[in-house]
Amino acid sequence: MNDAFHSDFLVLGAGIAGLSFALDAVAHGTVTVLSKGSPDASNTAQAQGGIAAVWDPDDSIEAHVQ
């Protein structure tokens, strides 16, 4: 009996970087995402709002630094 599992891409980690890659890679083949724990235990989930970027014209990097 062969229990081998085949996938075109193997993504280690279910944080924002891994899942972003997986979303792009699925257009090119099958994707498997592995996480050592539950998906909500990723560093991204643990950041709890700590990820910030300047998106609005009224916002600035300087405002984030302050």
Tab-separated table of N, CA, C and O in Angstrom, residues 1 6 8 11-12 22 24 31 34-36 42 44 46 49 52 58 62:
chain	number	residue	atom	x	y	z
A	1	MET	N	0.843	-1.189	0.000
A	1	MET	CA	0.000	0.000	0.000
A	1	MET	C	0.884	1.247	0.000
A	1	MET	O	1.810	1.355	0.781
A	6	HIS	N	0.940	13.535	-2.841
A	6	HIS	CA	1.621	14.339	-3.851
A	6	HIS	C	0.971	15.713	-3.981
A	6	HIS	O	-0.246	15.840	-3.974
A	8	ASP	N	2.073	19.787	-5.894
A	8	ASP	CA	3.060	20.552	-6.647
A	8	ASP	C	3.832	21.523	-5.757
A	8	ASP	O	5.010	21.775	-5.985
A	11	VAL	N	3.710	24.334	1.297
A	11	VAL	CA	3.897	25.577	2.043
A	11	VAL	C	3.980	25.221	3.519
A	11	VAL	O	3.062	24.610	4.072
A	12	LEU	N	5.079	25.595	4.142
A	12	LEU	CA	5.266	25.339	5.572
A	12	LEU	C	4.926	26.605	6.340
A	12	LEU	O	5.644	27.590	6.269
A	22	ALA	N	0.447	30.618	-1.132
A	22	ALA	CA	-0.447	29.525	-1.524
A	22	ALA	C	-1.538	30.013	-2.475
A	22	ALA	O	-1.869	29.332	-3.451
A	24	ASP	N	-1.337	32.438	-4.599
A	24	ASP	CA	-0.723	32.666	-5.908
A	24	ASP	C	-0.330	31.345	-6.574
A	24	ASP	O	-0.510	31.170	-7.782
A	31	VAL	N	-1.626	22.726	-4.115
A	31	VAL	CA	-0.908	23.321	-2.986
A	31	VAL	C	-1.336	22.611	-1.705
A	31	VAL	O	-2.522	22.372	-1.479
A	34	LEU	N	0.973	23.240	5.403
A	34	LEU	CA	1.176	22.569	6.679
A	34	LEU	C	1.445	23.592	7.762
A	34	LEU	O	2.175	24.560	7.552
A	35	SER	N	0.855	23.360	8.918
A	35	SER	CA	1.070	24.223	10.064
A	35	SER	C	1.369	23.335	11.266
A	35	SER	O	0.763	22.270	11.422
A	36	LYS	N	2.311	23.732	12.116
A	36	LYS	CA	2.655	22.900	13.267
A	36	LYS	C	1.578	22.940	14.355
A	36	LYS	O	1.582	22.140	15.272
A	42	SER	N	-0.673	31.129	14.373
A	42	SER	CA	0.441	31.663	13.595
A	42	SER	C	0.902	33.005	14.182
A	42	SER	O	0.179	33.658	14.931
A	44	THR	N	1.165	35.671	12.568
A	44	THR	CA	0.276	36.686	12.011
A	44	THR	C	-0.956	36.859	12.896
A	44	THR	O	-1.347	37.983	13.225
A	46	GLN	N	-1.219	36.037	16.010
A	46	GLN	CA	-0.804	36.506	17.335
A	46	GLN	C	-0.486	37.998	17.346
A	46	GLN	O	-0.461	38.617	18.401
A	49	GLY	N	-3.403	42.829	15.317
A	49	GLY	CA	-3.473	44.227	14.904
A	49	GLY	C	-2.121	44.898	14.824
A	49	GLY	O	-2.039	46.084	14.531
A	52	ALA	N	0.720	46.884	10.332
A	52	ALA	CA	0.196	48.179	9.897
A	52	ALA	C	0.905	48.617	8.620
A	52	ALA	O	2.064	48.290	8.403
A	58	ASP	N	-4.157	60.306	3.656
A	58	ASP	CA	-4.057	61.147	4.842
A	58	ASP	C	-3.146	60.546	5.904
A	58	ASP	O	-2.919	61.136	6.953
A	62	GLU	N	5.566	58.618	9.006
A	62	GLU	CA	5.915	59.388	10.210
A	62	GLU	C	4.843	59.236	11.280
A	62	GLU	O	5.152	59.150	12.468
